[in-house]
Amino acid sequence: QELAFCLEALCDAVELQATNRDFTYSSLGAAIQEYFTRAVGPDPDPLDKRLFNWHVSNLEYANATNLDQLSLQHWNQDDPFTFTGAHCLLRGG
């Protein structure tokens, strides 16, 4: 539960950094790793680290690249155009 709060705060912090001119050329991966290290310390609990790595992997899968290759400022520029609503499977579709 503590890590869930940390990940939620992480998203807020990354969004704020993206609007700060000092971070225009920073990568999303660097920002996430820096915030995570500050939030949980240099030696996180193994379960917390596994959960964090899962979320990083999920973002890398969704963006088809390493997070260090994504611009902090522009990585989610297509979000306003995503489909809304529940996911579903269309058999034979």
CSV table of N, CA and C in Angstrom, one decimal:
chain,number,residue,atom,x,y,z
A,1,GLN,N,0.8,-1.2,0.0
A,1,GLN,CA,0.0,0.0,0.0
A,1,GLN,C,0.9,1.3,0.0
A,2,GLU,N,2.0,1.2,0.7
A,2,GLU,CA,2.9,2.4,0.8
A,2,GLU,C,3.5,2.6,-0.6
A,3,LEU,N,3.8,1.5,-1.3
A,3,LEU,CA,4.4,1.7,-2.7
A,3,LEU,C,3.3,2.2,-3.6
A,4,ALA,N,2.1,1.8,-3.5
A,4,ALA,CA,1.0,2.3,-4.3
A,4,ALA,C,0.9,3.8,-4.2
A,5,PHE,N,1.0,4.3,-3.0
A,5,PHE,CA,1.0,5.7,-2.8
A,5,PHE,C,2.2,6.4,-3.5
A,6,CYS,N,3.3,5.7,-3.3
A,6,CYS,CA,4.6,6.2,-3.9
A,6,CYS,C,4.4,6.3,-5.4
A,7,LEU,N,3.9,5.3,-6.0
A,7,LEU,CA,3.7,5.3,-7.5
A,7,LEU,C,2.7,6.4,-8.0
A,8,GLU,N,1.7,6.6,-7.2
A,8,GLU,CA,0.7,7.7,-7.5
A,8,GLU,C,1.4,9.0,-7.4
A,9,ALA,N,2.2,9.2,-6.3
A,9,ALA,CA,2.9,10.5,-6.1
A,9,ALA,C,4.0,10.6,-7.2
A,10,LEU,N,4.6,9.5,-7.6
A,10,LEU,CA,5.6,9.5,-8.7
A,10,LEU,C,5.0,10.1,-10.0
A,11,CYS,N,3.8,9.6,-10.3
A,11,CYS,CA,3.1,10.1,-11.6
A,11,CYS,C,2.9,11.6,-11.5
A,12,ASP,N,2.5,12.1,-10.3
A,12,ASP,CA,2.2,13.5,-10.1
A,12,ASP,C,3.6,14.3,-10.2
A,13,ALA,N,4.6,13.8,-9.6
A,13,ALA,CA,5.9,14.4,-9.6
A,13,ALA,C,6.5,14.5,-11.0
A,14,VAL,N,6.3,13.4,-11.8
A,14,VAL,CA,6.9,13.4,-13.2
A,14,VAL,C,6.1,14.4,-14.0
A,15,GLU,N,4.8,14.5,-13.8
A,15,GLU,CA,4.0,15.4,-14.6
A,15,GLU,C,4.4,16.9,-14.3
A,16,LEU,N,4.7,17.2,-13.0
A,16,LEU,CA,5.1,18.5,-12.6
A,16,LEU,C,6.5,18.8,-13.2
A,17,GLN,N,7.4,17.8,-13.2
A,17,GLN,CA,8.8,18.0,-13.8
A,17,GLN,C,8.7,18.2,-15.3
A,18,ALA,N,7.8,17.6,-15.9
A,18,ALA,CA,7.7,17.7,-17.4
A,18,ALA,C,7.3,19.2,-17.8
A,19,THR,N,6.7,19.9,-16.9
A,19,THR,CA,6.3,21.3,-17.2
A,19,THR,C,7.4,22.3,-16.8
A,20,ASN,N,8.4,21.8,-16.1
A,20,ASN,CA,9.5,22.6,-15.6
A,20,ASN,C,10.6,22.7,-16.7
A,21,ARG,N,11.0,23.9,-17.1
A,21,ARG,CA,11.9,24.0,-18.2
A,21,ARG,C,13.3,23.3,-17.9
A,22,ASP,N,13.7,23.2,-16.7
A,22,ASP,CA,14.9,22.5,-16.3
A,22,ASP,C,14.9,21.0,-16.8
A,23,PHE,N,13.7,20.4,-16.9
A,23,PHE,CA,13.7,19.0,-17.2
A,23,PHE,C,13.2,18.7,-18.6
A,24,THR,N,13.2,19.7,-19.5
A,24,THR,CA,12.8,19.6,-20.9
A,24,THR,C,13.5,18.4,-21.6
A,25,TYR,N,14.8,18.3,-21.4
A,25,TYR,CA,15.5,17.3,-22.1
A,25,TYR,C,15.9,16.0,-21.3
A,26,SER,N,15.3,15.9,-20.1
A,26,SER,CA,15.5,14.7,-19.3
A,26,SER,C,14.6,13.6,-19.8
A,27,SER,N,15.0,12.4,-19.5
A,27,SER,CA,14.2,11.2,-20.0
A,27,SER,C,13.2,10.9,-18.9
A,28,LEU,N,12.2,10.2,-19.3
A,28,LEU,CA,11.2,9.7,-18.4
A,28,LEU,C,11.8,8.7,-17.4
A,29,GLY,N,12.6,7.8,-18.0
A,29,GLY,CA,13.3,6.8,-17.1
A,29,GLY,C,14.1,7.4,-16.0
A,30,ALA,N,14.9,8.4,-16.4
A,30,ALA,CA,15.8,9.1,-15.4
A,30,ALA,C,14.9,9.7,-14.3
A,31,ALA,N,13.8,10.4,-14.7
A,31,ALA,CA,13.0,11.1,-13.7
A,31,ALA,C,12.3,10.1,-12.8
A,32,ILE,N,11.8,9.0,-13.3
A,32,ILE,CA,11.1,8.0,-12.5
A,32,ILE,C,12.1,7.3,-11.5
A,33,GLN,N,13.3,7.0,-12.0
A,33,GLN,CA,14.3,6.3,-11.1
A,33,GLN,C,14.7,7.3,-10.0
A,34,GLU,N,14.9,8.5,-10.4
A,34,GLU,CA,15.4,9.5,-9.4
A,34,GLU,C,14.3,9.7,-8.3
A,35,TYR,N,13.1,9.8,-8.7
A,35,TYR,CA,12.0,10.0,-7.7
A,35,TYR,C,11.8,8.7,-6.8
A,36,PHE,N,11.9,7.6,-7.5
A,36,PHE,CA,11.7,6.3,-6.7
A,36,PHE,C,12.8,6.2,-5.7
A,37,THR,N,14.0,6.5,-6.0
A,37,THR,CA,15.2,6.4,-5.1
A,37,THR,C,15.0,7.4,-4.0
A,38,ARG,N,14.5,8.6,-4.3
A,38,ARG,CA,14.3,9.6,-3.2
A,38,ARG,C,13.2,9.1,-2.3
A,39,ALA,N,12.1,8.5,-2.9
A,39,ALA,CA,11.0,8.1,-2.1
A,39,ALA,C,11.2,6.9,-1.2
A,40,VAL,N,11.9,5.9,-1.6
A,40,VAL,CA,12.1,4.7,-0.9
A,40,VAL,C,13.5,4.5,-0.3
A,41,GLY,N,14.4,5.3,-0.8
A,41,GLY,CA,15.8,5.2,-0.3
A,41,GLY,C,16.7,4.4,-1.3
A,42,PRO,N,18.0,4.3,-1.1
A,42,PRO,CA,18.8,3.7,-2.0
A,42,PRO,C,18.8,2.1,-2.0
A,43,ASP,N,18.2,1.6,-0.9
A,43,ASP,CA,18.1,0.1,-0.7
A,43,ASP,C,16.7,-0.3,-0.5
A,44,PRO,N,15.8,-0.3,-1.5
A,44,PRO,CA,14.4,-0.6,-1.3
A,44,PRO,C,14.1,-2.1,-0.9
A,45,ASP,N,13.0,-2.3,-0.3
A,45,ASP,CA,12.5,-3.6,0.0
A,45,ASP,C,12.4,-4.4,-1.4
A,46,PRO,N,12.9,-5.7,-1.4
A,46,PRO,CA,12.8,-6.5,-2.7
A,46,PRO,C,11.4,-6.5,-3.3
A,47,LEU,N,10.4,-6.6,-2.5
A,47,LEU,CA,9.0,-6.6,-3.1
A,47,LEU,C,8.7,-5.3,-3.7
A,48,ASP,N,9.0,-4.2,-3.0
A,48,ASP,CA,8.8,-2.8,-3.6
A,48,ASP,C,9.6,-2.7,-4.9
A,49,LYS,N,10.8,-3.1,-5.0
A,49,LYS,CA,11.6,-3.0,-6.2
A,49,LYS,C,11.0,-3.8,-7.3
A,50,ARG,N,10.5,-5.1,-7.0
A,50,ARG,CA,9.9,-5.9,-8.0
A,50,ARG,C,8.6,-5.2,-8.6
A,51,LEU,N,7.8,-4.6,-7.7
A,51,LEU,CA,6.6,-3.9,-8.1
A,51,LEU,C,6.9,-2.7,-9.0
A,52,PHE,N,7.9,-2.0,-8.5
A,52,PHE,CA,8.4,-0.8,-9.3
A,52,PHE,C,8.9,-1.2,-10.7
A,53,ASN,N,9.7,-2.3,-10.7
A,53,ASN,CA,10.2,-2.8,-12.0
A,53,ASN,C,9.0,-3.3,-12.9
A,54,TRP,N,8.0,-3.8,-12.3
A,54,TRP,CA,6.9,-4.3,-13.1
A,54,TRP,C,6.2,-3.1,-13.8
A,55,HIS,N,6.0,-2.0,-13.0
A,55,HIS,CA,5.4,-0.8,-13.6
A,55,HIS,C,6.3,-0.2,-14.7
A,56,VAL,N,7.6,-0.2,-14.5
A,56,VAL,CA,8.5,0.3,-15.5
A,56,VAL,C,8.4,-0.5,-16.7
A,57,SER,N,8.4,-1.8,-16.6
A,57,SER,CA,8.3,-2.7,-17.7
A,57,SER,C,6.9,-2.5,-18.5
A,58,ASN,N,5.9,-2.3,-17.7
A,58,ASN,CA,4.6,-2.1,-18.3
A,58,ASN,C,4.6,-0.8,-19.2
A,59,LEU,N,5.2,0.2,-18.7
A,59,LEU,CA,5.3,1.5,-19.4
A,59,LEU,C,6.2,1.3,-20.7
A,60,GLU,N,7.3,0.5,-20.5
A,60,GLU,CA,8.2,0.2,-21.7
A,60,GLU,C,7.4,-0.6,-22.7
A,61,TYR,N,6.6,-1.5,-22.3
A,61,TYR,CA,5.8,-2.3,-23.3
A,61,TYR,C,4.8,-1.4,-24.0
A,62,ALA,N,4.1,-0.6,-23.2
A,62,ALA,CA,3.1,0.3,-23.8
A,62,ALA,C,3.7,1.3,-24.8
A,63,ASN,N,4.9,1.7,-24.5
A,63,ASN,CA,5.6,2.7,-25.4
A,63,ASN,C,6.5,2.1,-26.4
A,64,ALA,N,6.7,0.8,-26.3
A,64,ALA,CA,7.6,0.1,-27.3
A,64,ALA,C,9.0,0.6,-27.3
A,65,THR,N,9.5,1.0,-26.1
A,65,THR,CA,10.9,1.4,-26.0
A,65,THR,C,11.3,1.5,-24.6
A,66,ASN,N,12.6,1.6,-24.3
A,66,ASN,CA,13.2,1.8,-23.0
A,66,ASN,C,12.8,3.2,-22.5
A,67,LEU,N,12.5,3.4,-21.2
A,67,LEU,CA,12.0,4.7,-20.7
A,67,LEU,C,13.1,5.7,-20.8
A,68,ASP,N,14.4,5.3,-20.8
A,68,ASP,CA,15.5,6.2,-21.0
A,68,ASP,C,15.5,6.9,-22.4
A,69,GLN,N,14.7,6.3,-23.3
A,69,GLN,CA,14.7,6.8,-24.7
A,69,GLN,C,13.5,7.7,-24.9
A,70,LEU,N,12.7,7.9,-23.8
A,70,LEU,CA,11.5,8.7,-23.9
A,70,LEU,C,11.7,10.1,-23.3
A,71,SER,N,11.2,11.1,-24.0
A,71,SER,CA,11.3,12.5,-23.5
A,71,SER,C,10.4,12.6,-22.3
A,72,LEU,N,10.8,13.2,-21.2
A,72,LEU,CA,10.0,13.4,-20.1
A,72,LEU,C,8.9,14.4,-20.4
A,73,GLN,N,9.1,15.3,-21.3
A,73,GLN,CA,8.1,16.3,-21.6
A,73,GLN,C,7.1,15.8,-22.6
A,74,HIS,N,7.4,14.9,-23.5
A,74,HIS,CA,6.5,14.6,-24.6
A,74,HIS,C,6.1,13.1,-24.6
A,75,TRP,N,6.5,12.3,-23.6
A,75,TRP,CA,6.3,10.9,-23.7
A,75,TRP,C,4.8,10.5,-23.8
A,76,ASN,N,3.9,11.2,-23.3
A,76,ASN,CA,2.5,10.9,-23.3
A,76,ASN,C,1.6,11.9,-24.2
A,77,GLN,N,2.2,12.4,-25.2
A,77,GLN,CA,1.5,13.4,-26.0
A,77,GLN,C,0.3,12.9,-26.7
A,78,ASP,N,0.2,11.6,-26.9
A,78,ASP,CA,-1.0,11.0,-27.6
A,78,ASP,C,-2.1,10.6,-26.6
A,79,ASP,N,-2.0,10.9,-25.3
A,79,ASP,CA,-3.0,10.5,-24.3
A,79,ASP,C,-4.4,11.1,-24.6
A,80,PRO,N,-4.5,12.3,-25.0
A,80,PRO,CA,-5.8,12.9,-25.3
A,80,PRO,C,-6.6,12.1,-26.4
A,81,PHE,N,-5.9,11.3,-27.2
A,81,PHE,CA,-6.5,10.6,-28.3
A,81,PHE,C,-6.8,9.1,-28.1
A,82,THR,N,-6.6,8.7,-26.8
A,82,THR,CA,-6.8,7.3,-26.6
A,82,THR,C,-8.2,6.9,-26.4
A,83,PHE,N,-8.5,5.7,-26.6
A,83,PHE,CA,-9.9,5.2,-26.5
A,83,PHE,C,-10.3,5.2,-25.0
A,84,THR,N,-11.5,5.6,-24.7
A,84,THR,CA,-12.0,5.6,-23.3
A,84,THR,C,-12.9,4.4,-23.1
A,85,GLY,N,-13.1,4.1,-21.8
A,85,GLY,CA,-14.0,3.0,-21.5
A,85,GLY,C,-13.3,1.7,-21.2
A,86,ALA,N,-14.1,0.7,-20.9
A,86,ALA,CA,-13.5,-0.6,-20.5
A,86,ALA,C,-12.9,-1.3,-21.7
A,87,HIS,N,-11.9,-2.1,-21.4
A,87,HIS,CA,-11.3,-3.0,-22.5
A,87,HIS,C,-12.2,-4.1,-22.8
A,88,CYS,N,-12.2,-4.6,-24.0
A,88,CYS,CA,-13.0,-5.8,-24.3
A,88,CYS,C,-12.3,-6.6,-25.4
A,89,LEU,N,-12.7,-7.9,-25.6
A,89,LEU,CA,-12.1,-8.7,-26.6
A,89,LEU,C,-13.2,-9.1,-27.6
A,90,LEU,N,-13.0,-8.8,-28.9
A,90,LEU,CA,-13.9,-9.2,-29.9
A,90,LEU,C,-13.5,-10.5,-30.6
A,91,ARG,N,-14.2,-11.5,-30.3
A,91,ARG,CA,-13.8,-12.8,-30.9
A,91,ARG,C,-14.1,-12.8,-32.4
A,92,GLY,N,-13.1,-13.2,-33.1
A,92,GLY,CA,-13.2,-13.3,-34.6
A,92,GLY,C,-13.2,-11.9,-35.2
A,93,GLY,N,-12.9,-10.9,-34.3
A,93,GLY,CA,-12.9,-9.5,-34.8
A,93,GLY,C,-11.6,-9.1,-35.3
